[in-house]
Amino acid sequence: MFKVMILIKRKPGMSKQDFIAYYEQQHAPLGSSKVPNMKRYVRHFLHPYGNDVYAADAEPPYDVATELWFDDEDDFKRGMAYLTEPETARIIGEDEEKLFDKSSIRFLVLEDHETDMTALNAAERARRG
């Protein structure tokens, strides 16, 4: 699987609630309809959190971390090519203007490393006896 993450800040003056509602009801369906080879499209809306150890920022630098999943990098490139077709670029661009601070958008390729918690927990239980 080839995955990218897009970090995005909402348009200035837009509430977080309005941002989430518009993204979910308008932009996500529009975006998913324009990239037919995308396998998964996941939005992680970010909210400040703090506790005794970690301070909560009043306003995070991004409002959403969006994941796009493809079979491989070539499929990703083909998917992005759909978005550069003139009519699609116009439609998506106009919608993004209503929603995003476009200067904030950052694309990142994800390289996953996962800890096997089942094995780790079993080893810890065995160590405790």
PDB file of N, CA and C in Angstrom, residues 52-126:
ATOM      1  N   ASP A  52      -1.544  16.408  32.632  1.00  0.00           N
ATOM      2  CA  ASP A  52      -0.523  16.866  33.568  1.00  0.00           C
ATOM      3  C   ASP A  52       0.882  16.836  32.978  1.00  0.00           C
ATOM      4  N   VAL A  53       1.089  16.059  31.938  1.00  0.00           N
ATOM      5  CA  VAL A  53       2.417  15.909  31.347  1.00  0.00           C
ATOM      6  C   VAL A  53       2.578  16.778  30.102  1.00  0.00           C
ATOM      7  N   TYR A  54       1.546  16.831  29.273  1.00  0.00           N
ATOM      8  CA  TYR A  54       1.628  17.537  27.989  1.00  0.00           C
ATOM      9  C   TYR A  54       0.650  18.699  27.961  1.00  0.00           C
ATOM     10  N   ALA A  55       1.142  19.852  27.576  1.00  0.00           N
ATOM     11  CA  ALA A  55       0.288  21.039  27.469  1.00  0.00           C
ATOM     12  C   ALA A  55      -0.548  20.952  26.198  1.00  0.00           C
ATOM     13  N   ALA A  56      -1.755  21.462  26.269  1.00  0.00           N
ATOM     14  CA  ALA A  56      -2.629  21.523  25.099  1.00  0.00           C
ATOM     15  C   ALA A  56      -2.479  22.888  24.450  1.00  0.00           C
ATOM     16  N   ASP A  57      -2.217  22.896  23.150  1.00  0.00           N
ATOM     17  CA  ASP A  57      -2.213  24.158  22.424  1.00  0.00           C
ATOM     18  C   ASP A  57      -3.651  24.633  22.273  1.00  0.00           C
ATOM     19  N   ALA A  58      -3.844  25.917  22.367  1.00  0.00           N
ATOM     20  CA  ALA A  58      -5.183  26.465  22.167  1.00  0.00           C
ATOM     21  C   ALA A  58      -5.640  26.252  20.729  1.00  0.00           C
ATOM     22  N   GLU A  59      -4.720  26.360  19.793  1.00  0.00           N
ATOM     23  CA  GLU A  59      -5.056  26.219  18.375  1.00  0.00           C
ATOM     24  C   GLU A  59      -3.957  25.425  17.681  1.00  0.00           C
ATOM     25  N   PRO A  60      -4.239  24.178  17.294  1.00  0.00           N
ATOM     26  CA  PRO A  60      -3.217  23.380  16.606  1.00  0.00           C
ATOM     27  C   PRO A  60      -2.852  23.990  15.250  1.00  0.00           C
ATOM     28  N   PRO A  61      -1.658  23.698  14.748  1.00  0.00           N
ATOM     29  CA  PRO A  61      -1.243  24.267  13.463  1.00  0.00           C
ATOM     30  C   PRO A  61      -2.027  23.709  12.273  1.00  0.00           C
ATOM     31  N   TYR A  62      -2.674  22.555  12.459  1.00  0.00           N
ATOM     32  CA  TYR A  62      -3.496  21.954  11.403  1.00  0.00           C
ATOM     33  C   TYR A  62      -4.822  21.522  12.006  1.00  0.00           C
ATOM     34  N   ASP A  63      -5.847  21.458  11.173  1.00  0.00           N
ATOM     35  CA  ASP A  63      -7.169  21.019  11.625  1.00  0.00           C
ATOM     36  C   ASP A  63      -7.489  19.595  11.215  1.00  0.00           C
ATOM     37  N   VAL A  64      -6.813  19.106  10.199  1.00  0.00           N
ATOM     38  CA  VAL A  64      -7.104  17.751   9.726  1.00  0.00           C
ATOM     39  C   VAL A  64      -5.839  17.122   9.154  1.00  0.00           C
ATOM     40  N   ALA A  65      -5.707  15.833   9.396  1.00  0.00           N
ATOM     41  CA  ALA A  65      -4.687  15.011   8.754  1.00  0.00           C
ATOM     42  C   ALA A  65      -5.460  14.022   7.898  1.00  0.00           C
ATOM     43  N   THR A  66      -5.354  14.179   6.599  1.00  0.00           N
ATOM     44  CA  THR A  66      -6.114  13.359   5.654  1.00  0.00           C
ATOM     45  C   THR A  66      -5.204  12.296   5.065  1.00  0.00           C
ATOM     46  N   GLU A  67      -5.657  11.053   5.102  1.00  0.00           N
ATOM     47  CA  GLU A  67      -4.904   9.941   4.510  1.00  0.00           C
ATOM     48  C   GLU A  67      -5.532   9.542   3.186  1.00  0.00           C
ATOM     49  N   LEU A  68      -4.687   9.360   2.180  1.00  0.00           N
ATOM     50  CA  LEU A  68      -5.103   8.803   0.890  1.00  0.00           C
ATOM     51  C   LEU A  68      -4.302   7.522   0.685  1.00  0.00           C
ATOM     52  N   TRP A  69      -4.979   6.431   0.399  1.00  0.00           N
ATOM     53  CA  TRP A  69      -4.337   5.124   0.218  1.00  0.00           C
ATOM     54  C   TRP A  69      -4.493   4.675  -1.241  1.00  0.00           C
ATOM     55  N   PHE A  70      -3.404   4.156  -1.780  1.00  0.00           N
ATOM     56  CA  PHE A  70      -3.378   3.629  -3.150  1.00  0.00           C
ATOM     57  C   PHE A  70      -2.641   2.295  -3.143  1.00  0.00           C
ATOM     58  N   ASP A  71      -2.828   1.520  -4.199  1.00  0.00           N
ATOM     59  CA  ASP A  71      -2.111   0.244  -4.292  1.00  0.00           C
ATOM     60  C   ASP A  71      -0.602   0.446  -4.332  1.00  0.00           C
ATOM     61  N   ASP A  72      -0.157   1.477  -5.059  1.00  0.00           N
ATOM     62  CA  ASP A  72       1.278   1.730  -5.189  1.00  0.00           C
ATOM     63  C   ASP A  72       1.495   3.186  -5.603  1.00  0.00           C
ATOM     64  N   GLU A  73       2.746   3.577  -5.718  1.00  0.00           N
ATOM     65  CA  GLU A  73       3.061   4.970  -6.036  1.00  0.00           C
ATOM     66  C   GLU A  73       2.564   5.358  -7.430  1.00  0.00           C
ATOM     67  N   ASP A  74       2.619   4.423  -8.379  1.00  0.00           N
ATOM     68  CA  ASP A  74       2.117   4.727  -9.722  1.00  0.00           C
ATOM     69  C   ASP A  74       0.622   5.044  -9.693  1.00  0.00           C
ATOM     70  N   ASP A  75      -0.147   4.284  -8.906  1.00  0.00           N
ATOM     71  CA  ASP A  75      -1.575   4.572  -8.769  1.00  0.00           C
ATOM     72  C   ASP A  75      -1.791   5.951  -8.140  1.00  0.00           C
ATOM     73  N   PHE A  76      -0.966   6.300  -7.163  1.00  0.00           N
ATOM     74  CA  PHE A  76      -1.051   7.626  -6.558  1.00  0.00           C
ATOM     75  C   PHE A  76      -0.822   8.705  -7.613  1.00  0.00           C
ATOM     76  N   LYS A  77       0.223   8.533  -8.411  1.00  0.00           N
ATOM     77  CA  LYS A  77       0.535   9.531  -9.442  1.00  0.00           C
ATOM     78  C   LYS A  77      -0.595   9.637 -10.458  1.00  0.00           C
ATOM     79  N   ARG A  78      -1.187   8.509 -10.831  1.00  0.00           N
ATOM     80  CA  ARG A  78      -2.338   8.542 -11.749  1.00  0.00           C
ATOM     81  C   ARG A  78      -3.515   9.264 -11.085  1.00  0.00           C
ATOM     82  N   GLY A  79      -3.711   8.994  -9.790  1.00  0.00           N
ATOM     83  CA  GLY A  79      -4.799   9.655  -9.070  1.00  0.00           C
ATOM     84  C   GLY A  79      -4.612  11.157  -9.025  1.00  0.00           C
ATOM     85  N   MET A  80      -3.394  11.586  -8.768  1.00  0.00           N
ATOM     86  CA  MET A  80      -3.118  13.024  -8.729  1.00  0.00           C
ATOM     87  C   MET A  80      -3.241  13.645 -10.121  1.00  0.00           C
ATOM     88  N   ALA A  81      -2.941  12.859 -11.146  1.00  0.00           N
ATOM     89  CA  ALA A  81      -3.079  13.359 -12.522  1.00  0.00           C
ATOM     90  C   ALA A  81      -4.539  13.694 -12.839  1.00  0.00           C
ATOM     91  N   TYR A  82      -5.488  12.906 -12.295  1.00  0.00           N
ATOM     92  CA  TYR A  82      -6.903  13.226 -12.498  1.00  0.00           C
ATOM     93  C   TYR A  82      -7.211  14.628 -11.983  1.00  0.00           C
ATOM     94  N   LEU A  83      -6.562  14.987 -10.882  1.00  0.00           N
ATOM     95  CA  LEU A  83      -6.853  16.277 -10.261  1.00  0.00           C
ATOM     96  C   LEU A  83      -6.282  17.462 -11.028  1.00  0.00           C
ATOM     97  N   THR A  84      -5.393  17.202 -11.990  1.00  0.00           N
ATOM     98  CA  THR A  84      -4.829  18.291 -12.782  1.00  0.00           C
ATOM     99  C   THR A  84      -5.561  18.492 -14.108  1.00  0.00           C
ATOM    100  N   GLU A  85      -6.505  17.599 -14.422  1.00  0.00           N
ATOM    101  CA  GLU A  85      -7.302  17.820 -15.634  1.00  0.00           C
ATOM    102  C   GLU A  85      -8.060  19.129 -15.452  1.00  0.00           C
ATOM    103  N   PRO A  86      -8.090  19.985 -16.484  1.00  0.00           N
ATOM    104  CA  PRO A  86      -8.604  21.353 -16.319  1.00  0.00           C
ATOM    105  C   PRO A  86      -9.963  21.471 -15.633  1.00  0.00           C
ATOM    106  N   GLU A  87     -10.940  20.714 -16.039  1.00  0.00           N
ATOM    107  CA  GLU A  87     -12.270  20.843 -15.433  1.00  0.00           C
ATOM    108  C   GLU A  87     -12.265  20.349 -13.976  1.00  0.00           C
ATOM    109  N   THR A  88     -11.582  19.239 -13.735  1.00  0.00           N
ATOM    110  CA  THR A  88     -11.487  18.713 -12.366  1.00  0.00           C
ATOM    111  C   THR A  88     -10.723  19.691 -11.479  1.00  0.00           C
ATOM    112  N   ALA A  89      -9.617  20.232 -11.964  1.00  0.00           N
ATOM    113  CA  ALA A  89      -8.824  21.197 -11.194  1.00  0.00           C
ATOM    114  C   ALA A  89      -9.667  22.420 -10.842  1.00  0.00           C
ATOM    115  N   ARG A  90     -10.486  22.877 -11.762  1.00  0.00           N
ATOM    116  CA  ARG A  90     -11.347  24.031 -11.499  1.00  0.00           C
ATOM    117  C   ARG A  90     -12.360  23.701 -10.406  1.00  0.00           C
ATOM    118  N   ILE A  91     -13.029  22.565 -10.527  1.00  0.00           N
ATOM    119  CA  ILE A  91     -14.066  22.174  -9.561  1.00  0.00           C
ATOM    120  C   ILE A  91     -13.466  21.987  -8.167  1.00  0.00           C
ATOM    121  N   ILE A  92     -12.386  21.232  -8.084  1.00  0.00           N
ATOM    122  CA  ILE A  92     -11.744  20.978  -6.789  1.00  0.00           C
ATOM    123  C   ILE A  92     -11.177  22.287  -6.222  1.00  0.00           C
ATOM    124  N   GLY A  93     -10.524  23.077  -7.064  1.00  0.00           N
ATOM    125  CA  GLY A  93      -9.932  24.335  -6.620  1.00  0.00           C
ATOM    126  C   GLY A  93     -10.962  25.291  -6.046  1.00  0.00           C
ATOM    127  N   GLU A  94     -12.102  25.415  -6.707  1.00  0.00           N
ATOM    128  CA  GLU A  94     -13.163  26.298  -6.209  1.00  0.00           C
ATOM    129  C   GLU A  94     -13.683  25.818  -4.858  1.00  0.00           C
ATOM    130  N   ASP A  95     -13.809  24.509  -4.704  1.00  0.00           N
ATOM    131  CA  ASP A  95     -14.280  23.979  -3.434  1.00  0.00           C
ATOM    132  C   ASP A  95     -13.233  24.175  -2.338  1.00  0.00           C
ATOM    133  N   GLU A  96     -11.977  23.961  -2.653  1.00  0.00           N
ATOM    134  CA  GLU A  96     -10.905  24.159  -1.664  1.00  0.00           C
ATOM    135  C   GLU A  96     -10.854  25.606  -1.183  1.00  0.00           C
ATOM    136  N   GLU A  97     -11.133  26.561  -2.051  1.00  0.00           N
ATOM    137  CA  GLU A  97     -11.122  27.981  -1.671  1.00  0.00           C
ATOM    138  C   GLU A  97     -12.151  28.271  -0.580  1.00  0.00           C
ATOM    139  N   LYS A  98     -13.241  27.525  -0.554  1.00  0.00           N
ATOM    140  CA  LYS A  98     -14.288  27.716   0.449  1.00  0.00           C
ATOM    141  C   LYS A  98     -13.900  27.133   1.801  1.00  0.00           C
ATOM    142  N   LEU A  99     -12.906  26.266   1.823  1.00  0.00           N
ATOM    143  CA  LEU A  99     -12.650  25.424   2.984  1.00  0.00           C
ATOM    144  C   LEU A  99     -11.264  25.566   3.595  1.00  0.00           C
ATOM    145  N   PHE A 100     -10.236  25.605   2.771  1.00  0.00           N
ATOM    146  CA  PHE A 100      -8.863  25.485   3.248  1.00  0.00           C
ATOM    147  C   PHE A 100      -8.080  26.791   3.192  1.00  0.00           C
ATOM    148  N   ASP A 101      -7.124  26.917   4.121  1.00  0.00           N
ATOM    149  CA  ASP A 101      -6.048  27.889   3.985  1.00  0.00           C
ATOM    150  C   ASP A 101      -5.048  27.179   3.073  1.00  0.00           C
ATOM    151  N   LYS A 102      -5.115  27.440   1.799  1.00  0.00           N
ATOM    152  CA  LYS A 102      -4.342  26.666   0.818  1.00  0.00           C
ATOM    153  C   LYS A 102      -2.836  26.776   1.033  1.00  0.00           C
ATOM    154  N   SER A 103      -2.378  27.856   1.671  1.00  0.00           N
ATOM    155  CA  SER A 103      -0.945  27.983   1.932  1.00  0.00           C
ATOM    156  C   SER A 103      -0.478  26.997   3.005  1.00  0.00           C
ATOM    157  N   SER A 104      -1.407  26.411   3.744  1.00  0.00           N
ATOM    158  CA  SER A 104      -1.056  25.483   4.822  1.00  0.00           C
ATOM    159  C   SER A 104      -0.883  24.044   4.343  1.00  0.00           C
ATOM    160  N   ILE A 105      -1.357  23.716   3.162  1.00  0.00           N
ATOM    161  CA  ILE A 105      -1.437  22.320   2.719  1.00  0.00           C
ATOM    162  C   ILE A 105      -0.052  21.718   2.533  1.00  0.00           C
ATOM    163  N   ARG A 106       0.156  20.565   3.190  1.00  0.00           N
ATOM    164  CA  ARG A 106       1.418  19.825   3.103  1.00  0.00           C
ATOM    165  C   ARG A 106       1.127  18.365   2.797  1.00  0.00           C
ATOM    166  N   PHE A 107       1.725  17.827   1.733  1.00  0.00           N
ATOM    167  CA  PHE A 107       1.628  16.406   1.376  1.00  0.00           C
ATOM    168  C   PHE A 107       2.838  15.678   1.952  1.00  0.00           C
ATOM    169  N   LEU A 108       2.619  14.535   2.579  1.00  0.00           N
ATOM    170  CA  LEU A 108       3.684  13.725   3.148  1.00  0.00           C
ATOM    171  C   LEU A 108       3.475  12.269   2.759  1.00  0.00           C
ATOM    172  N   VAL A 109       4.531  11.583   2.359  1.00  0.00           N
ATOM    173  CA  VAL A 109       4.469  10.147   2.110  1.00  0.00           C
ATOM    174  C   VAL A 109       4.658   9.454   3.455  1.00  0.00           C
ATOM    175  N   LEU A 110       3.825   8.462   3.750  1.00  0.00           N
ATOM    176  CA  LEU A 110       3.899   7.747   5.021  1.00  0.00           C
ATOM    177  C   LEU A 110       4.723   6.476   4.888  1.00  0.00           C
ATOM    178  N   GLU A 111       5.616   6.281   5.823  1.00  0.00           N
ATOM    179  CA  GLU A 111       6.392   5.049   5.942  1.00  0.00           C
ATOM    180  C   GLU A 111       6.004   4.446   7.287  1.00  0.00           C
ATOM    181  N   ASP A 112       5.264   3.366   7.279  1.00  0.00           N
ATOM    182  CA  ASP A 112       4.725   2.788   8.499  1.00  0.00           C
ATOM    183  C   ASP A 112       5.703   1.835   9.170  1.00  0.00           C
ATOM    184  N   HIS A 113       5.759   1.934  10.483  1.00  0.00           N
ATOM    185  CA  HIS A 113       6.467   0.999  11.356  1.00  0.00           C
ATOM    186  C   HIS A 113       5.511   0.757  12.518  1.00  0.00           C
ATOM    187  N   GLU A 114       5.119  -0.484  12.726  1.00  0.00           N
ATOM    188  CA  GLU A 114       4.131  -0.778  13.758  1.00  0.00           C
ATOM    189  C   GLU A 114       4.701  -1.746  14.780  1.00  0.00           C
ATOM    190  N   THR A 115       4.452  -1.459  16.039  1.00  0.00           N
ATOM    191  CA  THR A 115       4.861  -2.335  17.116  1.00  0.00           C
ATOM    192  C   THR A 115       3.800  -3.414  17.298  1.00  0.00           C
ATOM    193  N   ASP A 116       4.230  -4.650  17.394  1.00  0.00           N
ATOM    194  CA  ASP A 116       3.314  -5.764  17.634  1.00  0.00           C
ATOM    195  C   ASP A 116       3.001  -5.793  19.126  1.00  0.00           C
ATOM    196  N   MET A 117       1.918  -5.151  19.509  1.00  0.00           N
ATOM    197  CA  MET A 117       1.570  -5.032  20.922  1.00  0.00           C
ATOM    198  C   MET A 117       1.189  -6.379  21.526  1.00  0.00           C
ATOM    199  N   THR A 118       0.634  -7.286  20.746  1.00  0.00           N
ATOM    200  CA  THR A 118       0.278  -8.610  21.259  1.00  0.00           C
ATOM    201  C   THR A 118       1.534  -9.338  21.724  1.00  0.00           C
ATOM    202  N   ALA A 119       2.567  -9.340  20.891  1.00  0.00           N
ATOM    203  CA  ALA A 119       3.822  -9.994  21.261  1.00  0.00           C
ATOM    204  C   ALA A 119       4.484  -9.273  22.428  1.00  0.00           C
ATOM    205  N   LEU A 120       4.450  -7.960  22.410  1.00  0.00           N
ATOM    206  CA  LEU A 120       5.057  -7.182  23.485  1.00  0.00           C
ATOM    207  C   LEU A 120       4.368  -7.458  24.817  1.00  0.00           C
ATOM    208  N   ASN A 121       3.034  -7.469  24.798  1.00  0.00           N
ATOM    209  CA  ASN A 121       2.279  -7.744  26.019  1.00  0.00           C
ATOM    210  C   ASN A 121       2.498  -9.176  26.505  1.00  0.00           C
ATOM    211  N   ALA A 122       2.588 -10.144  25.587  1.00  0.00           N
ATOM    212  CA  ALA A 122       2.854 -11.530  25.971  1.00  0.00           C
ATOM    213  C   ALA A 122       4.245 -11.652  26.602  1.00  0.00           C
ATOM    214  N   ALA A 123       5.218 -10.972  26.059  1.00  0.00           N
ATOM    215  CA  ALA A 123       6.565 -11.004  26.619  1.00  0.00           C
ATOM    216  C   ALA A 123       6.570 -10.384  28.020  1.00  0.00           C
ATOM    217  N   GLU A 124       5.831  -9.305  28.199  1.00  0.00           N
ATOM    218  CA  GLU A 124       5.763  -8.655  29.498  1.00  0.00           C
ATOM    219  C   GLU A 124       5.079  -9.572  30.520  1.00  0.00           C
ATOM    220  N   ARG A 125       4.012 -10.248  30.115  1.00  0.00           N
ATOM    221  CA  ARG A 125       3.338 -11.188  31.016  1.00  0.00           C
ATOM    222  C   ARG A 125       4.265 -12.339  31.384  1.00  0.00           C
ATOM    223  N   ALA A 126       5.019 -12.855  30.420  1.00  0.00           N
ATOM    224  CA  ALA A 126       5.955 -13.955  30.680  1.00  0.00           C
ATOM    225  C   ALA A 126       7.069 -13.488  31.631  1.00  0.00           C
TER     226      ALA A 126
END
